[in-house]
Coordinates of N, CA, C and O in Angstrom, one line a residue:
M1 N 123.7 260.4 191.8 CA 122.6 259.5 191.4 C 122.1 258.7 192.6 O 120.9 258.4 192.6
S2 N 122.9 258.5 193.6 CA 122.4 257.8 194.8 C 121.5 258.6 195.6 O 120.8 258.0 196.5
H3 N 121.5 259.9 195.5 CA 120.6 260.8 196.3 C 119.1 260.4 196.1 O 118.4 260.4 197.1
D4 N 118.7 260.1 194.9 CA 117.3 259.8 194.7 C 117.0 258.5 195.3 O 115.8 258.3 195.8
L5 N 117.9 257.5 195.4 CA 117.7 256.3 196.1 C 117.6 256.5 197.6 O 116.7 255.9 198.3
F6 N 118.4 257.4 198.1 CA 118.3 257.7 199.6 C 117.0 258.3 199.9 O 116.3 257.9 200.8
E7 N 116.5 259.3 199.1 CA 115.2 259.9 199.3 C 114.1 258.8 199.2 O 113.1 258.9 200.0
A8 N 114.2 257.9 198.3 CA 113.1 256.9 198.1 C 113.2 255.9 199.3 O 112.1 255.5 199.8
A9 N 114.3 255.6 199.8 CA 114.4 254.7 200.9 C 113.9 255.3 202.2 O 113.2 254.7 203.0
R10 N 114.2 256.6 202.4 CA 113.7 257.4 203.5 C 112.2 257.5 203.5 O 111.5 257.3 204.5
G11 N 111.7 257.7 202.3 CA 110.2 257.8 202.1 C 109.6 256.5 202.4 O 108.5 256.4 203.0
A12 N 110.2 255.4 202.0 CA 109.6 254.0 202.2 C 109.6 253.7 203.7 O 108.7 253.1 204.2
M13 N 110.7 254.2 204.4 CA 110.8 253.9 205.9 C 109.6 254.4 206.6 O 109.2 253.9 207.6
A14 N 109.0 255.5 206.1 CA 107.8 256.1 206.8 C 106.6 255.1 206.8 O 105.7 255.3 207.6
F15 N 106.6 254.1 205.9 CA 105.6 253.1 205.8 C 105.8 251.8 206.6 O 105.0 250.9 206.6
A16 N 107.0 251.8 207.3 CA 107.3 250.6 208.1 C 106.2 250.3 209.1 O 105.6 251.2 209.7
H17 N 106.0 249.0 209.3 CA 105.1 248.5 210.3 C 105.9 247.8 211.3 O 106.2 246.6 211.1
A18 N 106.4 248.5 212.3 CA 107.4 247.9 213.3 C 106.9 248.1 214.7 O 107.6 248.7 215.5
P19 N 105.7 247.7 215.1 CA 105.2 247.9 216.4 C 105.9 247.1 217.5 O 105.8 247.5 218.7
Y20 N 106.6 246.1 217.1 CA 107.2 245.2 218.1 C 108.7 245.6 218.3 O 109.2 245.7 219.5
S21 N 109.4 245.7 217.3 CA 110.9 246.1 217.4 C 111.1 247.6 217.5 O 112.1 248.0 218.0
K22 N 110.1 248.4 217.1 CA 110.3 249.8 217.1 C 111.5 250.2 216.3 O 112.2 251.2 216.6
F23 N 111.8 249.5 215.2 CA 113.0 249.7 214.4 C 112.6 249.8 212.9 O 112.8 248.8 212.1
P24 N 112.1 250.9 212.5 CA 111.7 251.1 211.1 C 112.9 251.1 210.1 O 114.0 251.7 210.4
V25 N 112.8 250.4 209.0 CA 113.8 250.4 208.0 C 113.2 250.6 206.6 O 112.0 250.2 206.4
G26 N 113.9 251.3 205.8 CA 113.4 251.5 204.4 C 114.5 251.1 203.4 O 115.7 251.2 203.7
A27 N 114.1 250.6 202.2 CA 115.1 250.2 201.2 C 114.6 250.7 199.9 O 113.3 250.8 199.6
A28 N 115.5 251.0 199.0 CA 115.1 251.4 197.6 C 116.1 250.8 196.6 O 117.3 250.8 196.9
I29 N 115.6 250.2 195.6 CA 116.3 249.5 194.5 C 116.2 250.3 193.2 O 115.1 250.7 192.9
R30 N 117.3 250.5 192.5 CA 117.2 250.9 191.1 C 117.5 249.7 190.3 O 118.5 249.0 190.5
A31 N 116.5 249.3 189.5 CA 116.6 248.1 188.7 C 117.1 248.4 187.3 O 117.3 249.5 187.0
E32 N 117.3 247.3 186.6 CA 117.9 247.4 185.2 C 116.9 248.2 184.3 O 117.4 248.7 183.3
D33 N 115.7 248.3 184.7 CA 114.7 249.1 183.9 C 114.8 250.6 184.2 O 114.1 251.4 183.6
G34 N 115.7 251.0 185.1 CA 115.8 252.4 185.5 C 114.8 252.8 186.6 O 115.0 253.9 187.1
K35 N 113.8 252.0 186.9 CA 112.8 252.4 187.9 C 113.4 252.2 189.3 O 114.2 251.3 189.5
I36 N 112.8 252.9 190.2 CA 113.1 252.7 191.6 C 111.9 251.9 192.3 O 110.8 252.3 192.1
Y37 N 112.3 250.9 193.0 CA 111.3 250.1 193.7 C 111.7 250.1 195.2 O 112.8 250.0 195.6
T38 N 110.6 250.4 196.1 CA 110.9 250.6 197.5 C 110.3 249.5 198.4 O 109.4 248.8 197.9
G39 N 110.7 249.5 199.6 CA 110.1 248.6 200.6 C 110.4 249.0 202.0 O 111.4 249.8 202.2
A40 N 109.6 248.6 202.9 CA 109.8 248.8 204.3 C 109.6 247.5 205.1 O 109.0 246.6 204.6
N41 N 110.1 247.5 206.3 CA 109.9 246.2 207.1 C 108.5 246.2 207.6 O 107.9 247.2 207.8
V42 N 108.0 245.0 207.6 CA 106.6 244.7 208.0 C 106.6 243.6 209.1 O 106.9 242.5 208.7
E43 N 106.3 243.9 210.3 CA 106.3 242.9 211.4 C 104.9 242.4 211.6 O 103.9 243.0 211.2
N44 N 104.8 241.3 212.3 CA 103.5 240.8 212.8 C 103.6 240.3 214.2 O 104.7 240.1 214.7
L45 N 102.5 239.9 214.8 CA 102.4 239.5 216.1 C 103.3 238.2 216.4 O 103.8 238.0 217.5
S46 N 103.5 237.4 215.4 CA 104.4 236.2 215.5 C 105.8 236.6 215.3 O 106.6 236.0 214.6
F47 N 106.2 237.7 216.0 CA 107.6 238.3 215.9 C 108.6 237.2 216.2 O 108.4 236.5 217.1
P48 N 109.6 237.0 215.4 CA 110.1 237.8 214.3 C 109.7 237.3 212.9 O 110.5 237.4 212.0
Q49 N 108.5 236.8 212.7 CA 108.1 236.3 211.4 C 107.7 237.3 210.4 O 107.2 236.9 209.3
G50 N 107.9 238.5 210.6 CA 107.7 239.5 209.6 C 108.7 239.5 208.5 O 109.4 238.5 208.3
W51 N 108.8 240.5 207.7 CA 109.8 240.6 206.6 C 110.5 241.9 206.6 O 110.0 242.9 207.1
C52 N 111.7 241.9 206.2 CA 112.6 243.1 206.1 C 112.3 244.0 205.0 O 111.6 243.6 204.0
A53 N 112.8 245.2 205.0 CA 112.6 246.2 203.9 C 113.2 245.7 202.6 O 112.6 245.9 201.5
E54 N 114.3 245.1 202.6 CA 115.0 244.7 201.4 C 114.2 243.7 200.6 O 114.0 243.9 199.4
P55 N 113.7 242.6 201.2 CA 112.9 241.7 200.3 C 111.6 242.3 199.9 O 111.0 241.9 198.9
T56 N 111.1 243.2 200.7 CA 109.8 243.9 200.3 C 110.1 244.7 199.0 O 109.3 244.6 198.0
A57 N 111.3 245.4 199.0 CA 111.6 246.1 197.7 C 111.9 245.2 196.6 O 111.5 245.4 195.4
I58 N 112.6 244.0 196.9 CA 112.8 243.0 195.8 C 111.5 242.5 195.3 O 111.3 242.4 194.1
S59 N 110.5 242.2 196.1 CA 109.2 241.8 195.7 C 108.5 242.8 194.8 O 108.0 242.4 193.7
H60 N 108.6 244.1 195.1 CA 108.0 245.1 194.3 C 108.7 245.1 192.9 O 108.1 245.3 191.9
M61 N 110.1 245.0 192.9 CA 110.8 245.0 191.7 C 110.4 243.8 190.8 O 110.1 244.0 189.6
I62 N 110.3 242.6 191.4 CA 109.9 241.4 190.6 C 108.5 241.6 190.1 O 108.2 241.3 188.9
M63 N 107.6 242.1 190.9 CA 106.2 242.3 190.5 C 106.1 243.4 189.4 O 105.1 243.4 188.6
G64 N 107.1 244.3 189.4 CA 107.1 245.4 188.4 C 107.7 244.9 187.1 O 107.7 245.7 186.1
G65 N 108.2 243.6 187.0 CA 108.7 243.1 185.8 C 110.2 243.2 185.7 O 110.8 242.7 184.7
A66 N 110.9 243.8 186.7 CA 112.4 243.9 186.6 C 113.0 242.6 187.3 O 112.3 242.0 188.1
K67 N 114.2 242.4 187.0 CA 114.9 241.2 187.5 C 116.3 241.4 188.1 O 116.9 240.5 188.7
K68 N 116.8 242.6 187.9 CA 118.2 242.8 188.3 C 118.4 244.1 189.1 O 117.9 245.2 188.7
I69 N 119.0 244.0 190.2 CA 119.3 245.2 191.1 C 120.6 245.8 190.5 O 121.7 245.2 190.5
V70 N 120.5 247.1 190.2 CA 121.7 247.9 189.7 C 122.4 248.5 190.9 O 123.6 248.5 191.1
E71 N 121.6 249.1 191.8 CA 122.1 249.7 193.1 C 120.9 249.7 194.1 O 119.8 249.7 193.7
M72 N 121.3 249.9 195.4 CA 120.3 249.8 196.4 C 120.7 250.7 197.6 O 121.9 250.8 197.9
A73 N 119.8 251.3 198.2 CA 120.0 252.1 199.4 C 119.2 251.6 200.6 O 118.1 251.1 200.4
V74 N 119.8 251.6 201.8 CA 119.1 251.1 203.0 C 119.3 252.2 204.1 O 120.4 252.7 204.2
I75 N 118.2 252.4 204.8 CA 118.2 253.3 205.9 C 117.4 252.8 207.1 O 116.3 252.2 206.8
A76 N 117.9 253.0 208.3 CA 117.1 252.6 209.5 C 117.0 253.9 210.4 O 118.0 254.6 210.5
E77 N 115.9 254.0 211.0 CA 115.6 255.2 211.8 C 116.5 255.3 213.0 O 117.0 256.4 213.3
K78 N 116.9 254.2 213.6 CA 117.6 254.2 214.9 C 119.0 253.7 214.8 O 119.7 253.6 215.8
L79 N 119.5 253.4 213.6 CA 120.9 252.9 213.5 C 121.5 253.4 212.2 O 121.2 252.9 211.1
P80 N 122.3 254.5 212.3 CA 123.0 255.0 211.1 C 123.8 253.9 210.4 O 124.4 253.0 211.1
L81 N 123.8 253.9 209.1 CA 124.6 252.9 208.3 C 124.2 251.5 208.6 O 125.1 250.6 208.7
C82 N 123.0 251.2 208.7 CA 122.4 249.9 209.0 C 122.6 249.0 207.8 O 121.9 249.2 206.8
P83 N 123.4 248.0 207.8 CA 123.5 247.1 206.7 C 122.4 246.1 206.7 O 121.7 245.8 207.7
P84 N 122.1 245.5 205.5 CA 121.1 244.4 205.4 C 121.6 243.3 206.3 O 122.8 243.0 206.5
C85 N 120.6 242.6 206.9 CA 120.9 241.4 207.7 C 121.5 240.3 206.8 O 121.4 240.4 205.6
G86 N 122.0 239.2 207.4 CA 122.6 238.1 206.7 C 121.6 237.5 205.7 O 122.0 237.3 204.5
G87 N 120.4 237.2 206.1 CA 119.4 236.6 205.2 C 119.1 237.5 204.0 O 119.0 237.1 202.9
C88 N 119.0 238.8 204.3 CA 118.7 239.8 203.2 C 119.9 239.9 202.3 O 119.7 240.1 201.1
R89 N 121.1 239.8 202.8 CA 122.2 239.8 201.9 C 122.2 238.7 200.8 O 122.4 239.0 199.6
Q90 N 121.8 237.5 201.2 CA 121.7 236.5 200.2 C 120.5 236.7 199.3 O 120.6 236.4 198.1
K91 N 119.4 237.3 199.8 CA 118.3 237.6 198.9 C 118.6 238.6 197.9 O 118.3 238.5 196.7
I92 N 119.4 239.6 198.3 CA 119.9 240.7 197.4 C 120.8 240.1 196.4 O 120.7 240.3 195.2
A93 N 121.7 239.2 196.8 CA 122.7 238.6 195.9 C 122.0 237.8 194.8 O 122.6 237.7 193.7
E94 N 120.9 237.3 195.0 CA 120.1 236.5 194.0 C 119.8 237.4 192.8 O 119.8 236.9 191.7
F95 N 119.7 238.7 193.0 CA 119.3 239.6 191.9 C 120.3 240.7 191.6 O 120.1 241.6 190.8
A96 N 121.5 240.5 192.2 CA 122.6 241.5 192.1 C 123.8 240.9 191.5 O 123.9 239.7 191.4
S97 N 124.7 241.7 191.1 CA 126.1 241.2 190.7 C 127.0 241.5 191.8 O 126.7 242.3 192.8
K98 N 128.2 241.0 191.7 CA 129.2 241.3 192.7 C 129.6 242.8 192.8 O 130.0 243.3 193.8
E99 N 129.4 243.5 191.7 CA 129.7 244.9 191.6 C 128.5 245.8 192.0 O 128.7 247.0 192.1
T100 N 127.3 245.3 192.2 CA 126.2 246.1 192.6 C 126.5 246.9 193.9 O 127.0 246.4 194.8
R101 N 126.2 248.2 193.8 CA 126.5 249.1 194.9 C 125.4 249.1 195.9 O 124.2 249.2 195.5
I102 N 125.7 249.0 197.2 CA 124.8 249.1 198.3 C 125.1 250.4 199.1 O 126.3 250.5 199.5
Y103 N 124.2 251.3 199.2 CA 124.4 252.5 199.9 C 123.8 252.4 201.3 O 122.6 252.2 201.5
L104 N 124.7 252.7 202.3 CA 124.2 252.7 203.7 C 124.0 254.2 204.1 O 124.9 255.0 203.9
C105 N 122.9 254.5 204.6 CA 122.5 255.9 204.8 C 122.2 256.2 206.3 O 122.0 255.3 207.1
D106 N 122.3 257.5 206.6 CA 121.8 258.0 207.9 C 120.7 259.0 207.5 O 120.4 259.1 206.4
E107 N 120.3 259.8 208.5 CA 119.2 260.7 208.2 C 119.5 261.8 207.2 O 118.7 262.4 206.7
A108 N 120.8 262.0 207.0 CA 121.3 263.1 206.1 C 121.6 262.6 204.7 O 121.6 263.5 203.8
G109 N 121.8 261.4 204.5 CA 122.1 260.9 203.2 C 123.0 259.6 203.2 O 123.1 259.0 204.2
V110 N 123.6 259.4 202.0 CA 124.4 258.2 201.8 C 125.7 258.5 202.6 O 126.4 259.5 202.3
K111 N 126.2 257.6 203.4 CA 127.4 257.7 204.2 C 128.4 256.7 203.9 O 129.6 256.9 204.1
K112 N 128.0 255.5 203.3 CA 129.0 254.5 203.0 C 128.5 253.7 201.8 O 127.3 253.4 201.7
T113 N 129.4 253.4 200.9 CA 129.0 252.7 199.7 C 129.9 251.4 199.7 O 131.1 251.5 199.9
M114 N 129.2 250.3 199.5 CA 129.8 249.0 199.5 C 129.4 248.2 198.2 O 128.3 248.5 197.8
T115 N 130.2 247.3 197.7 CA 129.7 246.5 196.6 C 129.1 245.2 197.3 O 129.3 244.9 198.5
M116 N 128.3 244.5 196.5 CA 127.7 243.3 197.0 C 128.7 242.3 197.4 O 128.5 241.6 198.4
D117 N 129.8 242.2 196.7 CA 130.9 241.3 197.0 C 131.5 241.6 198.4 O 131.8 240.7 199.2
E118 N 131.7 242.9 198.7 CA 132.1 243.3 200.0 C 131.1 243.0 201.1 O 131.5 242.6 202.2
M119 N 129.9 243.2 200.8 CA 128.8 242.9 201.7 C 128.6 241.4 202.0 O 128.3 241.0 203.1
L120 N 128.8 240.6 201.0 CA 128.6 239.2 201.1 C 129.6 238.4 200.3 O 129.2 237.8 199.3
P121 N 130.8 238.3 200.8 CA 131.8 237.5 200.0 C 131.4 236.0 200.1 O 130.8 235.6 201.1
F122 N 131.7 235.2 199.1 CA 131.4 233.8 199.1 C 129.9 233.5 199.2 O 129.5 232.5 199.8
S123 N 129.1 234.3 198.6 CA 127.7 234.0 198.6 C 127.4 232.8 197.7 O 128.2 232.5 196.9
F124 N 126.2 232.2 197.9 CA 125.7 231.2 197.0 C 125.5 231.9 195.7 O 124.9 233.0 195.6
E125 N 126.0 231.3 194.6 CA 125.8 231.9 193.3 C 124.9 231.1 192.4 O 125.0 229.9 192.4
T126 N 123.9 231.8 191.9 CA 122.9 231.1 191.1 C 123.5 230.2 190.0 O 123.0 229.1 189.8
E127 N 124.5 230.7 189.3 CA 125.1 229.9 188.3 C 125.7 228.6 188.8 O 125.7 227.6 188.1
M128 N 126.2 228.6 190.0 CA 126.8 227.4 190.5 C 125.8 226.3 190.9 O 126.1 225.1 190.9
L129 N 124.7 226.8 191.4 CA 123.7 225.9 191.9 C 122.6 225.5 190.9 O 121.8 224.6 191.2
G130 N 122.6 226.1 189.8 CA 121.6 225.7 188.8 C 120.8 226.8 188.4 O 119.9 226.9 187.7

């Protein structure tokens, strides 16, 4: 089931706008509605004020009406098994559970699977903060 997320993340990476870092990244989310939502990193001249692939995918998910990440794949062109950055981990945690699977990919497919709890232990939890 993760193969379709890998393909979607790889396809999204092709749309990355990374003229400054030269580091294209793609992400794909399967939401609770069963749909796949994708995103790529988008940089701007006020580098590093752009946004990462993961929150781009989250934005598409929210705008599509979904609210929960069931599983997610991430791929970077120049770094196999590139995990989400720290800020993105907290953004993902906002819409994921501790058991949500995060797939880290290389150019051939999914190479490592982690849970959100493994990716970001001791994250801020929405229930605790209100």
